[in-house]
Each structure stands twice: as C-alpha cells, then as structure tokens.
PDB file of C-alpha atoms in Angstrom:
ATOM      1  CA  LEU B   5      57.678  17.298  16.961  1.00 48.00           C
ATOM      2  CA  HIS B   6      58.345  15.179  20.039  1.00 53.00           C
ATOM      3  CA  ILE B   7      55.671  15.118  22.757  1.00 48.00           C
ATOM      4  CA  THR B   8      56.287  13.153  25.889  1.00 52.00           C
ATOM      5  CA  SER B   9      53.544  10.926  27.287  1.00 49.00           C
ATOM      6  CA  SER B  10      53.190  13.174  30.359  1.00 50.00           C
ATOM      7  CA  ALA B  11      52.725  16.290  28.184  1.00 49.00           C
ATOM      8  CA  LEU B  12      50.141  14.506  26.034  1.00 45.00           C
ATOM      9  CA  TYR B  13      48.237  13.432  29.153  1.00 44.00           C
ATOM     10  CA  HIS B  14      48.280  17.036  30.404  1.00 47.00           C
ATOM     11  CA  ARG B  15      46.780  18.266  27.114  1.00 44.00           C
ATOM     12  CA  ILE B  16      43.980  15.681  27.209  1.00 41.00           C
ATOM     13  CA  VAL B  17      43.076  16.598  30.783  1.00 40.00           C
ATOM     14  CA  MET B  18      42.999  20.322  29.964  1.00 44.00           C
ATOM     15  CA  ALA B  19      40.826  19.669  26.893  1.00 42.00           C
ATOM     16  CA  GLU B  20      38.287  17.816  29.027  1.00 43.00           C
ATOM     17  CA  LYS B  21      38.086  20.846  31.342  1.00 42.00           C
ATOM     18  CA  LEU B  22      37.260  23.294  28.552  1.00 36.00           C
ATOM     19  CA  PRO B  23      33.627  24.534  28.628  1.00 39.00           C
ATOM     20  CA  PRO B  24      31.333  23.130  25.928  1.00 37.00           C
ATOM     21  CA  TYR B  25      30.466  25.107  22.843  1.00 30.00           C
ATOM     22  CA  SER B  26      27.704  27.518  23.889  1.00 33.00           C
ATOM     23  CA  GLY B  27      26.242  28.320  20.477  1.00 34.00           C
ATOM     24  CA  GLN B  28      22.671  27.079  20.080  1.00 37.00           C
ATOM     25  CA  PRO B  29      21.849  25.266  16.840  1.00 39.00           C
ATOM     26  CA  ALA B  30      19.272  26.750  14.497  1.00 56.00           C
ATOM     27  CA  TYR B  31      17.282  23.544  14.640  1.00 62.00           C
ATOM     28  CA  ASN B  32      15.669  21.355  17.251  1.00 65.00           C
ATOM     29  CA  THR B  33      17.693  18.279  18.361  1.00 64.00           C
ATOM     30  CA  PRO B  34      16.089  17.003  21.570  1.00 64.00           C
ATOM     31  CA  PRO B  35      17.243  13.958  23.523  1.00 63.00           C
ATOM     32  CA  PRO B  36      15.116  10.798  23.331  1.00 63.00           C
ATOM     33  CA  PRO B  37      12.564  10.064  26.071  1.00 65.00           C
ATOM     34  CA  THR B  38      13.967   8.444  29.190  1.00 60.00           C
ATOM     35  CA  HIS B  39      10.848   6.472  29.988  1.00 49.00           C
ATOM     36  CA  THR B  40       9.230   3.504  28.274  1.00 43.00           C
ATOM     37  CA  THR B  41       5.841   3.929  26.666  1.00 43.00           C
ATOM     38  CA  VAL B  42       3.715   0.952  25.715  1.00 39.00           C
ATOM     39  CA  VAL B  43       1.481   1.602  22.733  1.00 42.00           C
ATOM     40  CA  VAL B  44      -1.521  -0.682  22.521  1.00 40.00           C
ATOM     41  CA  GLN B  45      -2.645  -1.266  18.954  1.00 44.00           C
ATOM     42  CA  GLN B  46      -6.359  -1.899  18.792  1.00 47.00           C
ATOM     43  CA  LYS B  47      -7.727  -4.188  16.109  1.00 47.00           C
ATOM     44  CA  PRO B  48     -10.280  -2.569  13.835  1.00 47.00           C
ATOM     45  CA  VAL B  49     -13.884  -3.470  14.465  1.00 45.00           C
ATOM     46  CA  VAL B  50     -15.537  -4.886  11.369  1.00 45.00           C
ATOM     47  CA  VAL B  51     -19.272  -4.384  11.189  1.00 42.00           C
ATOM     48  CA  HIS B  52     -21.112  -6.723   8.857  1.00 45.00           C
ATOM     49  CA  GLN B  53     -24.247  -5.215   7.406  1.00 43.00           C
ATOM     50  CA  THR B  54     -26.954  -7.029   5.523  1.00 40.00           C
ATOM     51  CA  VAL B  55     -29.327  -5.338   3.139  1.00 39.00           C
ATOM     52  CA  SER B  56     -32.845  -6.469   3.750  1.00 42.00           C
ATOM     53  CA  SER B  57     -35.572  -6.346   1.137  1.00 43.00           C
ATOM     54  CA  GLY B  58     -37.623  -4.047   3.350  1.00 47.00           C
ATOM     55  CA  GLY B  59     -35.735  -0.803   2.942  1.00 50.00           C
ATOM     56  CA  GLY B  60     -32.233  -1.781   4.131  1.00 53.00           C
ATOM     57  CA  LEU B  61     -30.690  -0.216   1.046  1.00 50.00           C
ATOM     58  CA  PHE B  62     -32.343   3.114   1.789  1.00 45.00           C
ATOM     59  CA  SER B  63     -31.138   2.878   5.398  1.00 49.00           C
ATOM     60  CA  ASN B  64     -27.555   2.438   4.211  1.00 54.00           C
ATOM     61  CA  LEU B  65     -27.913   5.357   1.810  1.00 47.00           C
ATOM     62  CA  GLU B  66     -29.273   7.494   4.627  1.00 50.00           C
ATOM     63  CA  ARG B  67     -26.236   6.714   6.780  1.00 57.00           C
ATOM     64  CA  ALA B  68     -23.946   7.556   3.862  1.00 51.00           C
ATOM     65  CA  PHE B  69     -25.642  10.934   3.408  1.00 42.00           C
ATOM     66  CA  ASP B  70     -25.363  11.606   7.147  1.00 49.00           C
ATOM     67  CA  SER B  71     -21.626  10.867   7.033  1.00 49.00           C
ATOM     68  CA  ALA B  72     -21.174  13.177   4.034  1.00 46.00           C
ATOM     69  CA  ALA B  73     -23.104  15.898   5.831  1.00 40.00           C
ATOM     70  CA  LYS B  74     -20.766  15.624   8.830  1.00 45.00           C
ATOM     71  CA  ASP B  75     -17.728  16.002   6.542  1.00 47.00           C
ATOM     72  CA  VAL B  76     -19.277  19.098   4.974  1.00 38.00           C
ATOM     73  CA  GLY B  77     -19.981  20.403   8.469  1.00 42.00           C
ATOM     74  CA  HIS B  78     -16.329  20.000   9.455  1.00 45.00           C
ATOM     75  CA  ALA B  79     -15.225  21.850   6.309  1.00 42.00           C
ATOM     76  CA  PHE B  80     -17.717  24.620   7.058  1.00 38.00           C
ATOM     77  CA  THR B  81     -16.406  24.886  10.635  1.00 42.00           C
ATOM     78  CA  ASN B  82     -12.886  25.419   9.315  1.00 46.00           C
ATOM     79  CA  ALA B  83     -14.111  27.988   6.795  1.00 40.00           C
ATOM     80  CA  VAL B  84     -15.976  30.218   9.226  1.00 42.00           C
ATOM     81  CA  SER B  85     -13.835  29.843  12.354  1.00 60.00           C
ATOM     82  CA  SER B  86     -10.484  31.478  12.887  1.00 83.00           C
ATOM     83  CA  SER B  87      -7.596  29.306  13.990  1.00 88.00           C
ATOM     84  CA  ILE B  88      -7.598  30.666  17.514  1.00 88.00           C
ATOM     85  CA  GLU B  89     -11.324  29.965  17.905  1.00 90.00           C
ATOM     86  CA  LEU B  90     -10.736  26.299  17.063  1.00 94.00           C
ATOM     87  CA  LEU B  91      -8.465  25.890  20.092  1.00 95.00           C
ATOM     88  CA  LYS B  92     -11.294  24.960  22.446  1.00 95.00           C
ATOM     89  CA  SER B  93     -10.675  22.332  25.098  1.00 95.00           C
ATOM     90  CA  GLY B  94     -11.732  18.932  23.799  1.00 96.00           C
ATOM     91  CA  ASN B  95     -11.290  19.725  20.120  1.00 97.00           C
ATOM     92  CA  VAL B  96      -9.028  17.415  18.121  1.00 97.00           C
ATOM     93  CA  VAL B  97      -6.913  19.503  15.755  1.00 97.00           C
ATOM     94  CA  CYS B  98      -3.864  19.548  13.505  1.00 97.00           C
ATOM     95  CA  ILE B  99      -1.187  22.268  13.649  1.00 97.00           C
ATOM     96  CA  GLN B 100      -0.262  23.236  10.080  1.00 97.00           C
ATOM     97  CA  SER B 101       2.805  25.279   9.138  1.00 97.00           C
ATOM     98  CA  LYS B 102       2.354  28.416   7.061  1.00 96.00           C
ATOM     99  CA  VAL B 103       5.655  28.023   5.205  1.00 96.00           C
ATOM    100  CA  SER B 104       5.324  24.351   4.245  1.00 94.00           C
ATOM    101  CA  GLN B 105       1.597  23.584   4.639  1.00 95.00           C
ATOM    102  CA  LYS B 106       2.690  20.408   6.450  1.00 97.00           C
ATOM    103  CA  ARG B 107       1.542  19.385   9.920  1.00 97.00           C
ATOM    104  CA  ILE B 108       3.273  18.911  13.266  1.00 98.00           C
ATOM    105  CA  ARG B 109       3.790  15.185  13.836  1.00 97.00           C
ATOM    106  CA  VAL B 110       4.851  13.108  16.852  1.00 97.00           C
ATOM    107  CA  MET B 111       6.856  10.011  15.990  1.00 96.00           C
ATOM    108  CA  GLU B 112       7.236   6.711  17.850  1.00 95.00           C
ATOM    109  CA  ASN B 113      10.500   7.799  19.457  1.00 95.00           C
ATOM    110  CA  GLY B 114       8.943  10.983  20.867  1.00 96.00           C
ATOM    111  CA  GLN B 115      10.670  13.263  18.375  1.00 96.00           C
ATOM    112  CA  VAL B 116       8.680  15.947  16.554  1.00 97.00           C
ATOM    113  CA  ASP B 117       8.817  17.136  12.954  1.00 97.00           C
ATOM    114  CA  CYS B 118       6.525  19.069  10.635  1.00 97.00           C
ATOM    115  CA  CYS B 119       6.261  16.586   7.765  1.00 96.00           C
ATOM    116  CA  GLY B 120       2.742  15.296   8.267  1.00 95.00           C
ATOM    117  CA  GLY B 121       0.439  15.398   5.257  1.00 90.00           C
ATOM    118  CA  ASP B 122      -3.333  15.333   4.985  1.00 85.00           C
ATOM    119  CA  SER B 123      -3.323  11.537   5.230  1.00 81.00           C
ATOM    120  CA  ALA B 124      -0.802  11.236   8.085  1.00 78.00           C
ATOM    121  CA  GLY B 125      -3.580  10.297  10.489  1.00 88.00           C
ATOM    122  CA  PRO B 126      -3.455  10.296  14.303  1.00 93.00           C
ATOM    123  CA  SER B 127       0.273  11.080  14.455  1.00 95.00           C
ATOM    124  CA  THR B 128      -0.660  14.667  13.497  1.00 97.00           C
ATOM    125  CA  HIS B 129      -3.760  14.869  15.698  1.00 97.00           C
ATOM    126  CA  PHE B 130      -3.789  16.602  19.082  1.00 98.00           C
ATOM    127  CA  THR B 131      -6.506  17.013  21.676  1.00 98.00           C
ATOM    128  CA  VAL B 132      -6.656  20.568  23.017  1.00 98.00           C
ATOM    129  CA  VAL B 133      -6.544  20.637  26.826  1.00 97.00           C
ATOM    130  CA  SER B 134      -7.179  23.840  28.766  1.00 94.00           C
ATOM    131  CA  SER B 135      -4.410  24.679  31.215  1.00 90.00           C
ATOM    132  CA  GLY B 136      -6.498  27.105  33.252  1.00 85.00           C
ATOM    133  CA  THR B 137      -3.567  29.536  33.415  1.00 82.00           C
ATOM    134  CA  CYS B 138      -3.265  32.736  31.341  1.00 82.00           C
ATOM    135  CA  ASN B 139      -5.352  31.290  28.495  1.00 89.00           C
ATOM    136  CA  ALA B 140      -2.684  28.630  28.028  1.00 96.00           C
ATOM    137  CA  ILE B 141      -3.469  25.291  26.403  1.00 97.00           C
ATOM    138  CA  LYS B 142      -1.806  21.912  26.055  1.00 98.00           C
ATOM    139  CA  PHE B 143      -1.662  19.627  23.021  1.00 98.00           C
ATOM    140  CA  ARG B 144      -2.097  15.951  23.932  1.00 98.00           C
ATOM    141  CA  SER B 145      -1.082  13.442  21.264  1.00 98.00           C
ATOM    142  CA  VAL B 146      -3.923  11.283  19.952  1.00 97.00           C
ATOM    143  CA  SER B 147      -1.502   8.515  18.925  1.00 96.00           C
ATOM    144  CA  TYR B 148       0.217   8.529  22.343  1.00 97.00           C
ATOM    145  CA  PRO B 149      -2.343   9.816  24.878  1.00 96.00           C
ATOM    146  CA  SER B 150       0.168  10.062  27.736  1.00 97.00           C
ATOM    147  CA  TRP B 151       2.378  12.405  25.656  1.00 98.00           C
ATOM    148  CA  TYR B 152       2.080  16.175  25.192  1.00 98.00           C
ATOM    149  CA  LEU B 153       3.951  18.712  23.099  1.00 98.00           C
ATOM    150  CA  SER B 154       6.485  20.397  25.368  1.00 98.00           C
ATOM    151  CA  ILE B 155       9.274  22.959  25.257  1.00 97.00           C
ATOM    152  CA  SER B 156      11.699  21.548  27.787  1.00 94.00           C
ATOM    153  CA  GLY B 157      15.396  22.241  28.209  1.00 92.00           C
ATOM    154  CA  GLY B 158      15.351  24.474  25.130  1.00 93.00           C
ATOM    155  CA  TYR B 159      13.888  21.782  22.864  1.00 95.00           C
ATOM    156  CA  LEU B 160      10.484  20.932  21.454  1.00 97.00           C
ATOM    157  CA  ILE B 161       9.649  17.346  22.359  1.00 97.00           C
ATOM    158  CA  GLY B 162       6.616  15.161  21.821  1.00 97.00           C
ATOM    159  CA  TYR B 163       6.782  13.187  25.066  1.00 97.00           C
ATOM    160  CA  GLY B 164       5.954  15.856  27.663  1.00 97.00           C
ATOM    161  CA  THR B 165       4.045  14.601  30.692  1.00 96.00           C
ATOM    162  CA  GLY B 166       1.489  17.408  30.931  1.00 96.00           C
ATOM    163  CA  GLY B 167       3.355  19.727  33.322  1.00 96.00           C
ATOM    164  CA  PRO B 168       3.925  23.489  33.035  1.00 95.00           C
ATOM    165  CA  ASP B 169       6.470  22.924  30.243  1.00 97.00           C
ATOM    166  CA  CYS B 170       3.539  21.747  28.077  1.00 98.00           C
ATOM    167  CA  ASP B 171       1.621  25.039  28.324  1.00 97.00           C
ATOM    168  CA  PHE B 172       1.408  27.145  25.152  1.00 97.00           C
ATOM    169  CA  VAL B 173      -0.110  30.595  24.796  1.00 96.00           C
ATOM    170  CA  PRO B 174      -1.688  31.185  21.352  1.00 96.00           C
ATOM    171  CA  SER B 175      -1.478  34.645  19.782  1.00 95.00           C
ATOM    172  CA  ARG B 176      -3.511  35.714  16.766  1.00 94.00           C
ATOM    173  CA  ILE B 177      -1.527  36.885  13.755  1.00 93.00           C
ATOM    174  CA  SER B 178      -4.526  36.894  11.418  1.00 90.00           C
ATOM    175  CA  ASP B 179      -7.778  34.965  11.116  1.00 86.00           C
ATOM    176  CA  TYR B 180      -5.836  32.072   9.653  1.00 92.00           C
ATOM    177  CA  TYR B 181      -2.518  32.102  11.500  1.00 96.00           C
ATOM    178  CA  ILE B 182      -1.393  32.042  15.116  1.00 96.00           C
ATOM    179  CA  THR B 183       1.841  31.645  17.045  1.00 97.00           C
ATOM    180  CA  LEU B 184       2.340  29.305  19.995  1.00 97.00           C
ATOM    181  CA  GLU B 185       4.608  30.599  22.756  1.00 97.00           C
ATOM    182  CA  SER B 186       5.830  28.621  25.742  1.00 97.00           C
ATOM    183  CA  LEU B 187       4.257  29.871  28.978  1.00 96.00           C
ATOM    184  CA  GLN B 188       7.152  28.545  31.048  1.00 95.00           C
ATOM    185  CA  SER B 189       9.847  29.894  28.687  1.00 95.00           C
ATOM    186  CA  PRO B 190       8.605  33.284  27.425  1.00 95.00           C
ATOM    187  CA  GLY B 191      10.009  34.175  24.018  1.00 95.00           C
ATOM    188  CA  SER B 192      10.326  30.536  22.957  1.00 97.00           C
ATOM    189  CA  HIS B 193       7.961  29.612  20.126  1.00 98.00           C
ATOM    190  CA  LEU B 194       6.960  26.583  18.125  1.00 98.00           C
ATOM    191  CA  GLY B 195       8.516  26.870  14.664  1.00 97.00           C
ATOM    192  CA  ALA B 196       9.129  24.782  11.560  1.00 97.00           C
ATOM    193  CA  LEU B 197      11.321  25.252   8.494  1.00 97.00           C
ATOM    194  CA  PRO B 198      10.040  24.614   4.932  1.00 96.00           C
ATOM    195  CA  SER B 199      11.918  21.289   5.071  1.00 96.00           C
ATOM    196  CA  GLY B 200       9.773  20.174   8.000  1.00 96.00           C
ATOM    197  CA  GLN B 201      12.584  20.470  10.533  1.00 97.00           C
ATOM    198  CA  ILE B 202      11.622  21.995  13.881  1.00 97.00           C
ATOM    199  CA  THR B 203      13.463  25.204  14.772  1.00 97.00           C
ATOM    200  CA  ALA B 204      15.155  25.917  18.097  1.00 96.00           C
ATOM    201  CA  PRO B 205      12.331  27.449  20.192  1.00 97.00           C
ATOM    202  CA  ALA B 206      14.492  30.114  21.869  1.00 96.00           C
ATOM    203  CA  GLN B 207      15.610  31.399  18.450  1.00 95.00           C
ATOM    204  CA  THR B 208      12.099  31.422  16.992  1.00 96.00           C
ATOM    205  CA  THR B 209      10.220  34.710  17.309  1.00 94.00           C
ATOM    206  CA  LYS B 210       6.607  35.423  16.400  1.00 90.00           C
ATOM    207  CA  ALA B 211       7.782  37.964  13.820  1.00 90.00           C
ATOM    208  CA  THR B 212       9.032  35.184  11.534  1.00 93.00           C
ATOM    209  CA  GLU B 213       6.779  33.135   9.247  1.00 95.00           C
ATOM    210  CA  VAL B 214       8.331  29.878  10.463  1.00 97.00           C
ATOM    211  CA  ALA B 215       6.525  30.501  13.777  1.00 97.00           C
ATOM    212  CA  GLN B 216       3.105  30.901  12.164  1.00 97.00           C
ATOM    213  CA  PHE B 217       0.595  28.052  12.014  1.00 97.00           C
ATOM    214  CA  SER B 218      -3.028  27.474  11.131  1.00 96.00           C
ATOM    215  CA  ILE B 219      -5.288  25.155  13.098  1.00 96.00           C
ATOM    216  CA  VAL B 220      -7.143  22.423  11.192  1.00 95.00           C
ATOM    217  CA  PHE B 221     -10.244  21.085  12.935  1.00 95.00           C
ATOM    218  CA  VAL B 222     -10.538  17.277  12.937  1.00 95.00           C
ATOM    219  CA  ARG B 223     -13.393  16.510  15.305  1.00 92.00           C
ATOM    220  CA  ARG B 224     -14.914  17.383  18.645  1.00 84.00           C
TER     221      ARG B 224
END
C-alpha cells in the first residue's frame, strides 16, 4: 500500500481533530496539584523527667493512668456515637471504608487513596470544618493543613483549597455507616474499592457499598 506524504499528513491532521474518548473511567485519576506546598517538619519535643524520692514515681503512674483513661474515653465515644454524630466541627476523624476497613489517606503529591491502616497516622486524619451551608462539612488534612478533600473536575483530590468544591453532605445509612456526597456536584460521592483505589465520584452512588464509610474519632 503506497501512501503519499501529503495523504499521510492529511490523516494525521484529521486524527488530531477527532473528539477525545468520552467514556469515564471506573476509577479516580486526578491531575497533580498545580501549586507548590511547603511542608514544615517539626522536630519532636523530648521531655526529660526525673523521679524524685518524694513521690515522683506515683506522679508518673498517675499521669500514665490519666492517659489510659483518655484512650478508654475515646473508645467509649466511638462505641456510643453514630458516625454522623462524630462529624462535629473541630473533631479530628478518620474516614474508614466499609468494604476494605482501610482509611482515606492524602499523600505527599496530593493524590488520595483508601489504603491507610490503623497506624498510618496524620495522613489519614482530617479536621471536620463546618461549611455553614445545607449541613455540609469540609475535611481539612492534618498532615497538610492548607489542603482539603475535594471533588473537582470529576475527580477526588486531596489538595482542595477550601472552596465550594470541598463541601460534602453526609447521609446516614445506619448508625455505623454514612455516605459523603458533593454539595457542588450532586450525585457524586466519595467511594473506594476493596483494593483501596478511589472510584470515579460521578459513577459512585449511595446505593453501593463502596460509597459507605464509618467515621473513627481521633481527638477533639
């Protein structure tokens, strides 16, 4: 088959004019953030304690019991409170998937997955911020305080700036599980597959288990 250079050029030009594939993937593949975020790592503060002969040991034991009591209190709060009741402004929480029992996590590049375990730390912690609109709330990252969870451009991202695209409306499924729907994009929900991959929000409905999460209380 002989194709002249002019015919080949014509085919390339026509191919560039074809509309892109319109099918939406079943998973979340957002673009990276376009801004630069500086993360300041704070050095841990080491407190040196000395045990005096006049009751210092008992003082240390008292502090240890107080700390244990606080941990028991947090566990009790989770036991008696439904997930939706834990979404009070100022609470630090984790968002845990029903299908995988893993937690939503924001990574250094602003991408989001649902692979955080119990020991994942601040990358899975979010401060609940009241939006003041239609019972909507925002989730501000504890690891990156200038970043919020956001459904923007059809994707779930971890580097939202706190605008309307960061507003989520929680809906109770049961005492333990809720769904989180975008206020700006009705019908788009947070969702995660058993593998930990985030689903495409527009294709995730509250009727599916991948859209159901429990809220784990961390601290106030």
